[in-house]
Short mmCIF file of C-alpha atoms in Angstrom, two decimals:
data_model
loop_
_atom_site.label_atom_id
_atom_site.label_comp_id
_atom_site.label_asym_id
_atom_site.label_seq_id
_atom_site.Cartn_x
_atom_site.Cartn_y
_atom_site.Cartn_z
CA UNK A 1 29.33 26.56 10.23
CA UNK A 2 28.45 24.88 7.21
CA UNK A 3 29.66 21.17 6.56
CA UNK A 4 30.12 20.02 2.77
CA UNK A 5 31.19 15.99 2.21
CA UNK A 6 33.74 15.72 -1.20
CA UNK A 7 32.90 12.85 -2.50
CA UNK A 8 36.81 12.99 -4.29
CA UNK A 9 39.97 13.29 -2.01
CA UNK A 10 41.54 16.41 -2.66
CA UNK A 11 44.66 18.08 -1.16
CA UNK A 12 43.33 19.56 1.96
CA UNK A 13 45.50 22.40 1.63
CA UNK A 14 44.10 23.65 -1.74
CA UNK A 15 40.46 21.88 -1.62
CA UNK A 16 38.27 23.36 -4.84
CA UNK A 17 34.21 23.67 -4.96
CA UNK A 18 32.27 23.48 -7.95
CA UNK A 19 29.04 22.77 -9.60
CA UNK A 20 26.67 21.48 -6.73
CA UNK A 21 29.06 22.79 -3.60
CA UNK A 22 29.87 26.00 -5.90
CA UNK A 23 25.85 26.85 -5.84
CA UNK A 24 25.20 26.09 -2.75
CA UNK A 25 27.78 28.41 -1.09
CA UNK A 26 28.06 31.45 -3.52
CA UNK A 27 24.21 31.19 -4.70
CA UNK A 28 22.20 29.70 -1.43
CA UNK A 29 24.53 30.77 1.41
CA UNK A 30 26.04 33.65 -0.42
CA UNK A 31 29.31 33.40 1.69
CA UNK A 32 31.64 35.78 0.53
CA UNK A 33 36.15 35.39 0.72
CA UNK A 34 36.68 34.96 4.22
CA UNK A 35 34.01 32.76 5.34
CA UNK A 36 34.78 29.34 6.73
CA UNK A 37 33.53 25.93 6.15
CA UNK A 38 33.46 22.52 7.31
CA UNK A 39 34.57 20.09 4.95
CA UNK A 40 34.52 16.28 5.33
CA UNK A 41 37.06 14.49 3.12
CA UNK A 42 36.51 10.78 1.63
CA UNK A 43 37.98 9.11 4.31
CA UNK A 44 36.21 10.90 7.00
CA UNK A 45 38.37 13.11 8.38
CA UNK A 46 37.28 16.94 8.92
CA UNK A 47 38.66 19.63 8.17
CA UNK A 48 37.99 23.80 8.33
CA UNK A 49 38.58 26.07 5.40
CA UNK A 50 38.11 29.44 4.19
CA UNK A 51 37.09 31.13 1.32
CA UNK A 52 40.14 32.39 -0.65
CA UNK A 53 38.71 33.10 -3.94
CA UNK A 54 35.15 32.98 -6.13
CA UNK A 55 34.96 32.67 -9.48
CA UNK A 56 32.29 32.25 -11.98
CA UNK A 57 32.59 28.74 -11.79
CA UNK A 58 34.45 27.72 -8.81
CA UNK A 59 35.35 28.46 -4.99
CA UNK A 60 38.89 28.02 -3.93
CA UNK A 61 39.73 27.53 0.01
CA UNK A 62 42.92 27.64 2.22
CA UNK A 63 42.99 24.82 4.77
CA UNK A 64 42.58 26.78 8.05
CA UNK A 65 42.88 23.35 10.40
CA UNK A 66 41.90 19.71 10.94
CA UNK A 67 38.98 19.04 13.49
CA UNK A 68 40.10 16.23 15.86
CA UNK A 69 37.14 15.34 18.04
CA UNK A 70 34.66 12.81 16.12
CA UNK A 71 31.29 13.35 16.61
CA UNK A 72 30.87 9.53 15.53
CA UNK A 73 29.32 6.81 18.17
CA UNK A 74 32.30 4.50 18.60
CA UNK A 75 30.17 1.27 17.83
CA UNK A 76 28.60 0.58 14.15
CA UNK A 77 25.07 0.44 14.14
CA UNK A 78 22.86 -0.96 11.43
CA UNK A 79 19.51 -0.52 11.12
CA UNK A 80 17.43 -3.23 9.35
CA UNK A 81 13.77 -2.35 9.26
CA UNK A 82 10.40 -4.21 7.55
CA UNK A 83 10.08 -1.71 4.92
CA UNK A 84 7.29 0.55 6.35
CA UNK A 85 4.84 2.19 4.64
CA UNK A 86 4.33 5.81 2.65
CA UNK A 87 7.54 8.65 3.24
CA UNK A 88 8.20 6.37 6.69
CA UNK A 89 11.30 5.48 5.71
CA UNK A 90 12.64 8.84 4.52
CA UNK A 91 12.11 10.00 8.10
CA UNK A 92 13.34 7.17 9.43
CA UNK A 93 16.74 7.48 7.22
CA UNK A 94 16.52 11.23 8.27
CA UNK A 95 16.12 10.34 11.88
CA UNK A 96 18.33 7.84 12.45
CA UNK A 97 21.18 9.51 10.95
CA UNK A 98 21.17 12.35 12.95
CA UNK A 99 21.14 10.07 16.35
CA UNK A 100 24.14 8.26 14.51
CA UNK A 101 23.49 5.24 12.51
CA UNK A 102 25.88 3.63 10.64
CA UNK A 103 23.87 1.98 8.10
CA UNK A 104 20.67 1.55 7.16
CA UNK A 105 19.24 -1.83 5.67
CA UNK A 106 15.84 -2.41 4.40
CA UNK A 107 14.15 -5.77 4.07
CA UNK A 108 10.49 -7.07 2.49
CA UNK A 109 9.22 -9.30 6.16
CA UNK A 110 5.83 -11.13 6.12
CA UNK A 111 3.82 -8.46 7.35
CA UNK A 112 5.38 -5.33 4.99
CA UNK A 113 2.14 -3.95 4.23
CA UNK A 114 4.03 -2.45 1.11
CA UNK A 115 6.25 -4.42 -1.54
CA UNK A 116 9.02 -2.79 -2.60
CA UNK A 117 8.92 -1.56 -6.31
CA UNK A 118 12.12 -2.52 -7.52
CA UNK A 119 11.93 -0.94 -11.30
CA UNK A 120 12.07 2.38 -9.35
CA UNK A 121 14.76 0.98 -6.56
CA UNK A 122 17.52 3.38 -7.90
CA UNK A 123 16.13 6.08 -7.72
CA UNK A 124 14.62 5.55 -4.64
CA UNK A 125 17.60 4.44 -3.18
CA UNK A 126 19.31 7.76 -4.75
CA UNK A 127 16.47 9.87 -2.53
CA UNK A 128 17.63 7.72 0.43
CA UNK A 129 21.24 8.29 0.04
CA UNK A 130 20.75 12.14 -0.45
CA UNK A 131 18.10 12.34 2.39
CA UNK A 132 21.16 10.63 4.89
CA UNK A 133 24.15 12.97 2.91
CA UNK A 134 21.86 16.02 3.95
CA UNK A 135 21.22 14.73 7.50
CA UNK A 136 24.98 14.01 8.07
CA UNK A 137 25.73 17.35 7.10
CA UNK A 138 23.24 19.40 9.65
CA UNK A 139 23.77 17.00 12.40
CA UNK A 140 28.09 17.91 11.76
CA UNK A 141 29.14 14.26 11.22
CA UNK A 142 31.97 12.56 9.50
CA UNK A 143 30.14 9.18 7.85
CA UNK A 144 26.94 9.61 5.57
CA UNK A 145 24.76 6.79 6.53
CA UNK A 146 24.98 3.86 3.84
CA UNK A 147 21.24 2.98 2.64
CA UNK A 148 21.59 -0.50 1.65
CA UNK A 149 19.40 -1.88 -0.97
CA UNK A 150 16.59 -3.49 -0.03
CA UNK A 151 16.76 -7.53 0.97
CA UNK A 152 14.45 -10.48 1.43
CA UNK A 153 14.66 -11.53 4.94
CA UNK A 154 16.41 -14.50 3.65
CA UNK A 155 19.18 -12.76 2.12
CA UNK A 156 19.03 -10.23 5.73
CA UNK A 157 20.03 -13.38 8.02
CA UNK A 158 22.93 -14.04 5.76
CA UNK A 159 24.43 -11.10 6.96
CA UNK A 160 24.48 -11.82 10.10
CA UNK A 161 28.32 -12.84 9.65
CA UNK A 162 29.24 -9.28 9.10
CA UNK A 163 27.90 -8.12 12.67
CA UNK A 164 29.89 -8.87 16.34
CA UNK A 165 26.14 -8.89 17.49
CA UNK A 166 22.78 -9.29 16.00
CA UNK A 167 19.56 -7.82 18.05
CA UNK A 168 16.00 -7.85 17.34
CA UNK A 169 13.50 -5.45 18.79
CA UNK A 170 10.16 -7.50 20.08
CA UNK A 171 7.31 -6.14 21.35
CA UNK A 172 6.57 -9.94 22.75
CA UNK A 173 10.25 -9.54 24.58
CA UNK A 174 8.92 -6.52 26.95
CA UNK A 175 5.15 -8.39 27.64
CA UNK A 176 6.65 -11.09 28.82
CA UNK A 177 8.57 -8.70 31.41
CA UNK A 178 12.16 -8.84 29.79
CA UNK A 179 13.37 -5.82 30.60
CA UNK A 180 17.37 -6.01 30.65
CA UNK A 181 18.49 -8.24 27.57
CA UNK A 182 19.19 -4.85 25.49
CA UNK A 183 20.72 -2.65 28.35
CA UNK A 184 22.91 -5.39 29.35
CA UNK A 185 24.01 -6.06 26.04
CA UNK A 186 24.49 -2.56 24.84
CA UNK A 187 26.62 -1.58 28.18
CA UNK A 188 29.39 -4.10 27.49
CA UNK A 189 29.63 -3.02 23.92
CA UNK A 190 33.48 -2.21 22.95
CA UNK A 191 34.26 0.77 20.61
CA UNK A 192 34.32 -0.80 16.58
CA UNK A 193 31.40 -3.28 17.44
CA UNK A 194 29.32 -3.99 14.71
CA UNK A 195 25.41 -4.54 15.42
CA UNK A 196 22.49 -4.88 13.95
CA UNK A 197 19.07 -4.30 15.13
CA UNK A 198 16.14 -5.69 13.76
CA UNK A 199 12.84 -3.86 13.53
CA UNK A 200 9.73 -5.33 11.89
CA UNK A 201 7.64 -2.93 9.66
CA UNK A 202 4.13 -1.51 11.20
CA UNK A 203 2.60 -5.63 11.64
CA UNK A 204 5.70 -6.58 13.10
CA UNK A 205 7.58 -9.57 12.73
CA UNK A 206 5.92 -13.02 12.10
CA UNK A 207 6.19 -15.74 14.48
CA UNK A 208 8.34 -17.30 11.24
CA UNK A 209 10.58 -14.94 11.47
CA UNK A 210 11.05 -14.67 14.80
CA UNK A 211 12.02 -18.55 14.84
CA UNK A 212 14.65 -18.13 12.09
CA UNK A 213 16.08 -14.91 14.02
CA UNK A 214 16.53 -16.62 16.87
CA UNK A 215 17.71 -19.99 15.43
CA UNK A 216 20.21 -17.65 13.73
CA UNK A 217 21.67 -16.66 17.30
CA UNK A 218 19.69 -12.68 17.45
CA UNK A 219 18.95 -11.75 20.36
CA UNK A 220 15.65 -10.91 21.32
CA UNK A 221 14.95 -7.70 23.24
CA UNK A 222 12.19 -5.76 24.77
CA UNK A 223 12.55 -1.85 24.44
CA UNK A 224 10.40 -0.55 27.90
CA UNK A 225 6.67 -1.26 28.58
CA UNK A 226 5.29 1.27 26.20
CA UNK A 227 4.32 -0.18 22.21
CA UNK A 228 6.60 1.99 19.71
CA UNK A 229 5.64 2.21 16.45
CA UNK A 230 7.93 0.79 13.92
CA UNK A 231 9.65 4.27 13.23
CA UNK A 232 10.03 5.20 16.64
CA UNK A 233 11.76 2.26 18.24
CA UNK A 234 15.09 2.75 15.91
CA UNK A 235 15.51 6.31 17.77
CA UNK A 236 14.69 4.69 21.02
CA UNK A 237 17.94 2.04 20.15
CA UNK A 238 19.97 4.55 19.10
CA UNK A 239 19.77 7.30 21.55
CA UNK A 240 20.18 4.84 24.54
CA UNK A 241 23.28 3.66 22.87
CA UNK A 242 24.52 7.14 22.47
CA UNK A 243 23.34 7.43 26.14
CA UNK A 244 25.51 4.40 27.12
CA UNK A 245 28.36 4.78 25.44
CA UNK A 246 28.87 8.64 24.42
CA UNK A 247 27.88 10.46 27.48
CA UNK A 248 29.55 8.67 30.35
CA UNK B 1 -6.24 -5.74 21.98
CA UNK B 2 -7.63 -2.53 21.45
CA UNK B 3 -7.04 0.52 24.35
CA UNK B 4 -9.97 3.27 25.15
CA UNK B 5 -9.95 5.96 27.44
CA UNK B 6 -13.22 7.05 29.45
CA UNK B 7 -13.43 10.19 30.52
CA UNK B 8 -16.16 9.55 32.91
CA UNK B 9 -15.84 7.07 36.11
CA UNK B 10 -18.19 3.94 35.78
CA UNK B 11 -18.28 1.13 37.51
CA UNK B 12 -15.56 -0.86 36.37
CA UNK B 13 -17.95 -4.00 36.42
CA UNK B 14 -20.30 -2.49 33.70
CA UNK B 15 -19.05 -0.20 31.36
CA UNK B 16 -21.13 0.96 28.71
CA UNK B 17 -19.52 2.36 25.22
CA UNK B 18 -21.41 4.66 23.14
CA UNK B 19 -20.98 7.56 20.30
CA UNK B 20 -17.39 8.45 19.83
CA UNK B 21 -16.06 4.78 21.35
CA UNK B 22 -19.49 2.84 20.21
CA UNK B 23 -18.69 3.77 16.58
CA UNK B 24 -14.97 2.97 16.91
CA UNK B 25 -15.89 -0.57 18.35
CA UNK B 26 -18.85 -1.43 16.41
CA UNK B 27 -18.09 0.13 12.90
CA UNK B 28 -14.38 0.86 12.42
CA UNK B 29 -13.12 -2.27 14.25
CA UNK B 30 -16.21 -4.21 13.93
CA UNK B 31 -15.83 -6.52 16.98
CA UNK B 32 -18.47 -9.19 18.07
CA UNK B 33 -19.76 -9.98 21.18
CA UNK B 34 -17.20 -11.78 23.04
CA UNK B 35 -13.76 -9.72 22.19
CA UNK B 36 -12.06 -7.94 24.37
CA UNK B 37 -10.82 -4.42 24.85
CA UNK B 38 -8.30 -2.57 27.22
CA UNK B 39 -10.18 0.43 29.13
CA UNK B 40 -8.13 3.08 30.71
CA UNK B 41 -10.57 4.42 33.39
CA UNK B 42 -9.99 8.74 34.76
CA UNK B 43 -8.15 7.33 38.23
CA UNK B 44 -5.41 5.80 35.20
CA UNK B 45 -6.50 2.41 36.42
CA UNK B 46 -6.51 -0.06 33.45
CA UNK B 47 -9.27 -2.54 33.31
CA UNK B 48 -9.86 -5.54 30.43
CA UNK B 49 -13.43 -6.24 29.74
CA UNK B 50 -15.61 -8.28 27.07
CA UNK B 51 -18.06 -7.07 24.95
CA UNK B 52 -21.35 -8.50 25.95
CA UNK B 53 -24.14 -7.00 24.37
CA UNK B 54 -23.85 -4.50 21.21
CA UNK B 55 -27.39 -2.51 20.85
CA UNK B 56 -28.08 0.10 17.75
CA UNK B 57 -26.55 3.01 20.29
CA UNK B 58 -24.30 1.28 22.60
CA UNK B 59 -22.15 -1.92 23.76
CA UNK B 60 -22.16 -3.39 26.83
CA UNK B 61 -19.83 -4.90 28.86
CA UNK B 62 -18.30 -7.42 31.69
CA UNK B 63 -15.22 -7.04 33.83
CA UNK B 64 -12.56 -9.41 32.85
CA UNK B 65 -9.46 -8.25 35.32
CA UNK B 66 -7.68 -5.14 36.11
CA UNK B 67 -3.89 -4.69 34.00
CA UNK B 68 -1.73 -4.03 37.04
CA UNK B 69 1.51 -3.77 35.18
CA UNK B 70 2.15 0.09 34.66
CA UNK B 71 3.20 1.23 31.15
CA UNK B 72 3.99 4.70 32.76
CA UNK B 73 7.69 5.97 33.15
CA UNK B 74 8.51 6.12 36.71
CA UNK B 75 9.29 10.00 36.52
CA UNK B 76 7.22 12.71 35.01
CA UNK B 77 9.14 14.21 32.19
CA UNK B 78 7.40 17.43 31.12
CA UNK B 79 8.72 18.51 27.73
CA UNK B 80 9.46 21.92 27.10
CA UNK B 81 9.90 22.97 23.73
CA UNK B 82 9.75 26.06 21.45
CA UNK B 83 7.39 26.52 19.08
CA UNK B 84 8.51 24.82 15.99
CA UNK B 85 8.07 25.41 12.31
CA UNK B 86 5.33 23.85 10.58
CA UNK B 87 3.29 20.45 11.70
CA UNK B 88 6.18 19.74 13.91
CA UNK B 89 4.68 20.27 16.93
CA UNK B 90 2.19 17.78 16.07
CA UNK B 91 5.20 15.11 15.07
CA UNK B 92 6.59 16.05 18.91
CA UNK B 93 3.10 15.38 20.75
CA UNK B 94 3.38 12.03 18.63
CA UNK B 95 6.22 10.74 19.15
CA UNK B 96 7.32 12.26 23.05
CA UNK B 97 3.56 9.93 23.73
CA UNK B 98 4.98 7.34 22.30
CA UNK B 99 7.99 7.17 24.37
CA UNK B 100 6.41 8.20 27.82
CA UNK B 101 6.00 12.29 28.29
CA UNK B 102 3.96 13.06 31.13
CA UNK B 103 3.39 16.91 29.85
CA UNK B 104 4.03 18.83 26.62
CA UNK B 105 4.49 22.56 27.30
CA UNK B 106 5.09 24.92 23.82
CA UNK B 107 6.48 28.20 24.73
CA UNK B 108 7.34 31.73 22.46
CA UNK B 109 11.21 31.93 22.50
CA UNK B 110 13.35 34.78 20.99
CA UNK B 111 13.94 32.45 17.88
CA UNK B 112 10.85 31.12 17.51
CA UNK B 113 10.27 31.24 13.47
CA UNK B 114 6.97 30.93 14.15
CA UNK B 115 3.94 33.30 15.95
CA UNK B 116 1.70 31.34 17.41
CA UNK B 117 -1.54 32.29 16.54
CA UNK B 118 -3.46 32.87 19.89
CA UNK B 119 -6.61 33.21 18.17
CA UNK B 120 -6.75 29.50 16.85
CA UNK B 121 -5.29 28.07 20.02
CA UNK B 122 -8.39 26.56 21.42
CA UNK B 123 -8.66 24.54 17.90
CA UNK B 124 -5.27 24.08 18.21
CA UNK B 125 -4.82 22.60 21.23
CA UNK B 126 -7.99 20.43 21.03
CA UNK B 127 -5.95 19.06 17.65
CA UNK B 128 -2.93 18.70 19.93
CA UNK B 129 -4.60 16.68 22.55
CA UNK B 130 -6.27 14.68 20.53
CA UNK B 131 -2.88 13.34 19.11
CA UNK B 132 -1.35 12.62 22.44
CA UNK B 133 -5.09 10.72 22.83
CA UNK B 134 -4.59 8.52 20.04
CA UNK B 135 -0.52 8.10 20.51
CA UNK B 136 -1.66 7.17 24.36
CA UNK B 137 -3.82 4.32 22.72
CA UNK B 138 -1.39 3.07 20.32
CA UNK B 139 1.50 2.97 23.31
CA UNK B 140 -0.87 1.28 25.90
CA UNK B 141 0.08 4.04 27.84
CA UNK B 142 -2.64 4.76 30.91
CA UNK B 143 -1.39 8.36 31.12
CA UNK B 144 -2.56 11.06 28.27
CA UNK B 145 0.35 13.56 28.45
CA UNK B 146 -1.34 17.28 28.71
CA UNK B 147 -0.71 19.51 26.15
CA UNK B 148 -0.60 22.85 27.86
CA UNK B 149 -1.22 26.14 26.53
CA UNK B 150 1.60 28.33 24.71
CA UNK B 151 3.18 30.17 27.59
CA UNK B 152 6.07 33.21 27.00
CA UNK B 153 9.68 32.67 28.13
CA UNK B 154 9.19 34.49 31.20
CA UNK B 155 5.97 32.86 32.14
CA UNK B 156 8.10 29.48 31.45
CA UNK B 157 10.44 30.31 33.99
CA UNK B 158 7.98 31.20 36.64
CA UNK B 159 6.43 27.56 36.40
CA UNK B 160 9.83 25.98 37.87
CA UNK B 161 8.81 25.83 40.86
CA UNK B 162 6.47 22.84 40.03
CA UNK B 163 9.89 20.58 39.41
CA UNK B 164 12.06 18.58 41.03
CA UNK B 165 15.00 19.24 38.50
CA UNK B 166 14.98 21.60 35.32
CA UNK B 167 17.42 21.25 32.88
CA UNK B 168 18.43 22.35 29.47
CA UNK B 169 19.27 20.77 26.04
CA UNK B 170 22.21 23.11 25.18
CA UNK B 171 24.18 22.71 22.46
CA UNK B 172 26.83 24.48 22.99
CA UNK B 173 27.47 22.42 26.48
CA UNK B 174 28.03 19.16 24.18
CA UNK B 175 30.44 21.66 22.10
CA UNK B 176 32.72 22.06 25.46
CA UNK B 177 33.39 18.47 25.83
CA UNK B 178 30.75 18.79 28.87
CA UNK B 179 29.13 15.23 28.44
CA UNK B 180 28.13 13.80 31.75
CA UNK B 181 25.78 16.31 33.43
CA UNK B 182 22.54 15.17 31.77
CA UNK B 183 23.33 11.26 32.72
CA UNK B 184 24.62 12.10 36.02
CA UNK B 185 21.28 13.60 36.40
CA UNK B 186 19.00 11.50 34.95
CA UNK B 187 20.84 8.62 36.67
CA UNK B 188 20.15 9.39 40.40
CA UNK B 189 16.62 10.33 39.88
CA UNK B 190 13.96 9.29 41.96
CA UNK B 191 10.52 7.90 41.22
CA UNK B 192 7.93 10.29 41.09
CA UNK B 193 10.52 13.11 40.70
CA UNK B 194 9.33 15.99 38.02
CA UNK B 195 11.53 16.89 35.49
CA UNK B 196 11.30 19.63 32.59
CA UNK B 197 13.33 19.33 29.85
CA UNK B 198 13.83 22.48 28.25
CA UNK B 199 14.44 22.40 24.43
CA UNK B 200 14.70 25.52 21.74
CA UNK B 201 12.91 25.98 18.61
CA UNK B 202 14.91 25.34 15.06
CA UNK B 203 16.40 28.46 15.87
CA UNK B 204 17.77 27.47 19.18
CA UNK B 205 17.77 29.58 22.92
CA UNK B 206 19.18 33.06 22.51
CA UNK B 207 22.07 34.21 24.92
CA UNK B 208 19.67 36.08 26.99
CA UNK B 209 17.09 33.05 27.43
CA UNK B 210 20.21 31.19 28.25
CA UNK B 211 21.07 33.41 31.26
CA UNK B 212 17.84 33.96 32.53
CA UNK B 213 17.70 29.87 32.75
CA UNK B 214 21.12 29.28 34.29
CA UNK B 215 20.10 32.30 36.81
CA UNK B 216 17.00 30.39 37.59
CA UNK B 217 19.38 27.16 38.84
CA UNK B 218 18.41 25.22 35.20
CA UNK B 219 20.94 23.02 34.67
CA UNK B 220 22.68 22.71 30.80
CA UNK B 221 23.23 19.59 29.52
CA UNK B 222 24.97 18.50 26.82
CA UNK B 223 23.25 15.42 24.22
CA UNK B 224 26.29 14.03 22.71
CA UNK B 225 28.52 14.70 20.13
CA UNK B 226 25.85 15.27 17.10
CA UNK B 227 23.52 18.59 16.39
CA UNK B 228 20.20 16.83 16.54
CA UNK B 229 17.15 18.80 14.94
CA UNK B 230 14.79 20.64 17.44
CA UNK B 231 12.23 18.07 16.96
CA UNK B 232 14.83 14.88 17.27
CA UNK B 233 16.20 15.91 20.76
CA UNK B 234 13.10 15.52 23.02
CA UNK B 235 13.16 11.98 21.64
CA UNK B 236 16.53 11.42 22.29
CA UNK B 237 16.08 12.63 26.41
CA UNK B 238 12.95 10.64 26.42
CA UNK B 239 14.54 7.06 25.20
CA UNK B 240 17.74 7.74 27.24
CA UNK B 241 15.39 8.62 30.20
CA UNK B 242 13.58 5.22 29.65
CA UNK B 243 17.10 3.15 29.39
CA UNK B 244 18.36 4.65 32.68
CA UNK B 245 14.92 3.76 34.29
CA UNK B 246 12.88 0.94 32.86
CA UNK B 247 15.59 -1.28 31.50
CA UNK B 248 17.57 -1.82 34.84
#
């Protein structure tokens, strides 16, 4: 069933479509009165409705029934990843949401092969945004992804505050035969925790950074004996901690 | 440091490098005399050596020590998946190297978007292959998964008997509330056990595929609360797989 997110709260009982909902229903899906839809309100909450009425320029909907079971990981994870380089981080915004991020965060590190172009950061950050709405909405969850705008990694550590735990994902961690810091961490999680994981970009993260990261209180963790590239270790992080947490 | 694969045996104590790896060494990396490479020998054996004479046509080496810390998951995970739209397959191969697959095996399902094209599939395969090649090098893995050839549903199911445990990525079982099958699974595996992951194309596994599994003893398992893309989920077993096994 399709899933549509209203970005303004509406009385569930009478919710309306137009414009950019209204085309993709009667013009894409070409659902006719009677066919039923997921829609997720502002504050997250789901609910089904069906098709009452289409008009020229609207869709009008009966509320059929809420949908109770939340198909949200009970912690709140960030991602914060080296900006990588090319369409990289449209997959990874793609990616991530569907294994159930909370947030993504992307910050210029040393070894960011690419700067970030910040005349164009709206719009960029618009194709972000739209790339996580669209994820959200084929992977049937309740929160679109936030894409945060891009930081220095000086303005990343001060938001450490905001997080009950901050972890960082080094390659250096699993070498040196670290192999339980994550697990252990991520198995006493409690639902509402707040984390954030650190990736580097495709060089990594400096030995600088790793300093201030760690004189900063993250944690440093190896992810397995295999090397990940930088787009692949925030699935890794995130399905083990819908492994840990949503399937037992 | 740098990983190769030989697919001839040498003497361990004086490999010699030439065309495909020669040019790699000597013109794309450019190393000297002196630097040192990881060699993944056929037996999967992992040797370091040191470059110690570079000729017009080949490079020369010395034995440094053998790498006795295995990169390779403790179970083989063969990866079943439908044939998906596009370059996907190619993304899959990737990525499912990257985090440890010990076999990719494409097969024709009932809503398969896609034909394969039978009369490319040597090309096809070779291009296939040569991706889990490079992903192998890039993970330090000493294992190239093998990308088999396209087989039909039917021929799929007749290759069960080469498992330990089959099971299925359903996601209708997550639907049901059914969460704890695929952990409870994956949890009291042994090493060395064989395990293929069954996974459907965009389109997912028709009713009648679905039968003819659960009549052959596969085992549906559910991935958590979120619809994950056909591509995403194989990732998604893979990490969890790794968590349960490496990080304890």
């Amino acid at each position: 069933m399709q899933r549509y997110f209203l970005q303004d709260m509406l009385d569930k009982q009478c919710i309306v479509f137009e414009d950019e909902h209204y085309h993709h229903i009667v013009r894409v899906m070409r659902m006719k009165v009677g066919d039923r839809v997921y829609v997720v309100l502002p504050d997250e909450s789901t609910v089904v409705v069906e098709l009452s009425e289409i008009t020229e320029s609207c869709v009008r909907t009966k509320w059929i029934e809420d949908v109770l079971i939340s198909s949200e990981m009970p912690i709140q994870v960030t991602v914060a990843l080296g900006i990588p380089k090319g369409d990289k981080l449209d997959w990874v915004v793609q990616k991530t949401t569907e294994l159930g991020a909370f947030a993504i965060q992307p910050f210029e590190s040393d070894w960011s092969v690419v700067k970030w172009d910040f005349k164009k950061k709206e719009k960029k950050k618009e194709r972000l945004q739209k790339i996580a709405r669209e994820a959200a909405e084929q992977s049937h969850r309740s929160h679109v992804p936030i894409v945060h705008d891009v930081l220095s990694f000086q303005k990343l550590l001060h938001t450490f505050s905001q997080y009950t735990h901050v972890l960082v994902a080094y390659e250096e961690s699993a070498k040196t035969q670290e192999k339980q810091q994550f697990r252990q961490i991520i198995s006493t999680l409690n639902p509402k925790d707040k984390v954030l994981i650190i990736f580097g970009s495709e060089g990594g993260l400096s030995d600088s950074e790793i300093k201030q990261l760690v004189d900063k209180q993250a944690i440093l963790c190896g992810l397995g004996p295999r090397i990940m590239r930088a787009e692949t270790a925030p699935m890794y992080v995130l399905a083990a901690c819908s492994y840990e947490l949503e399937l037992r």
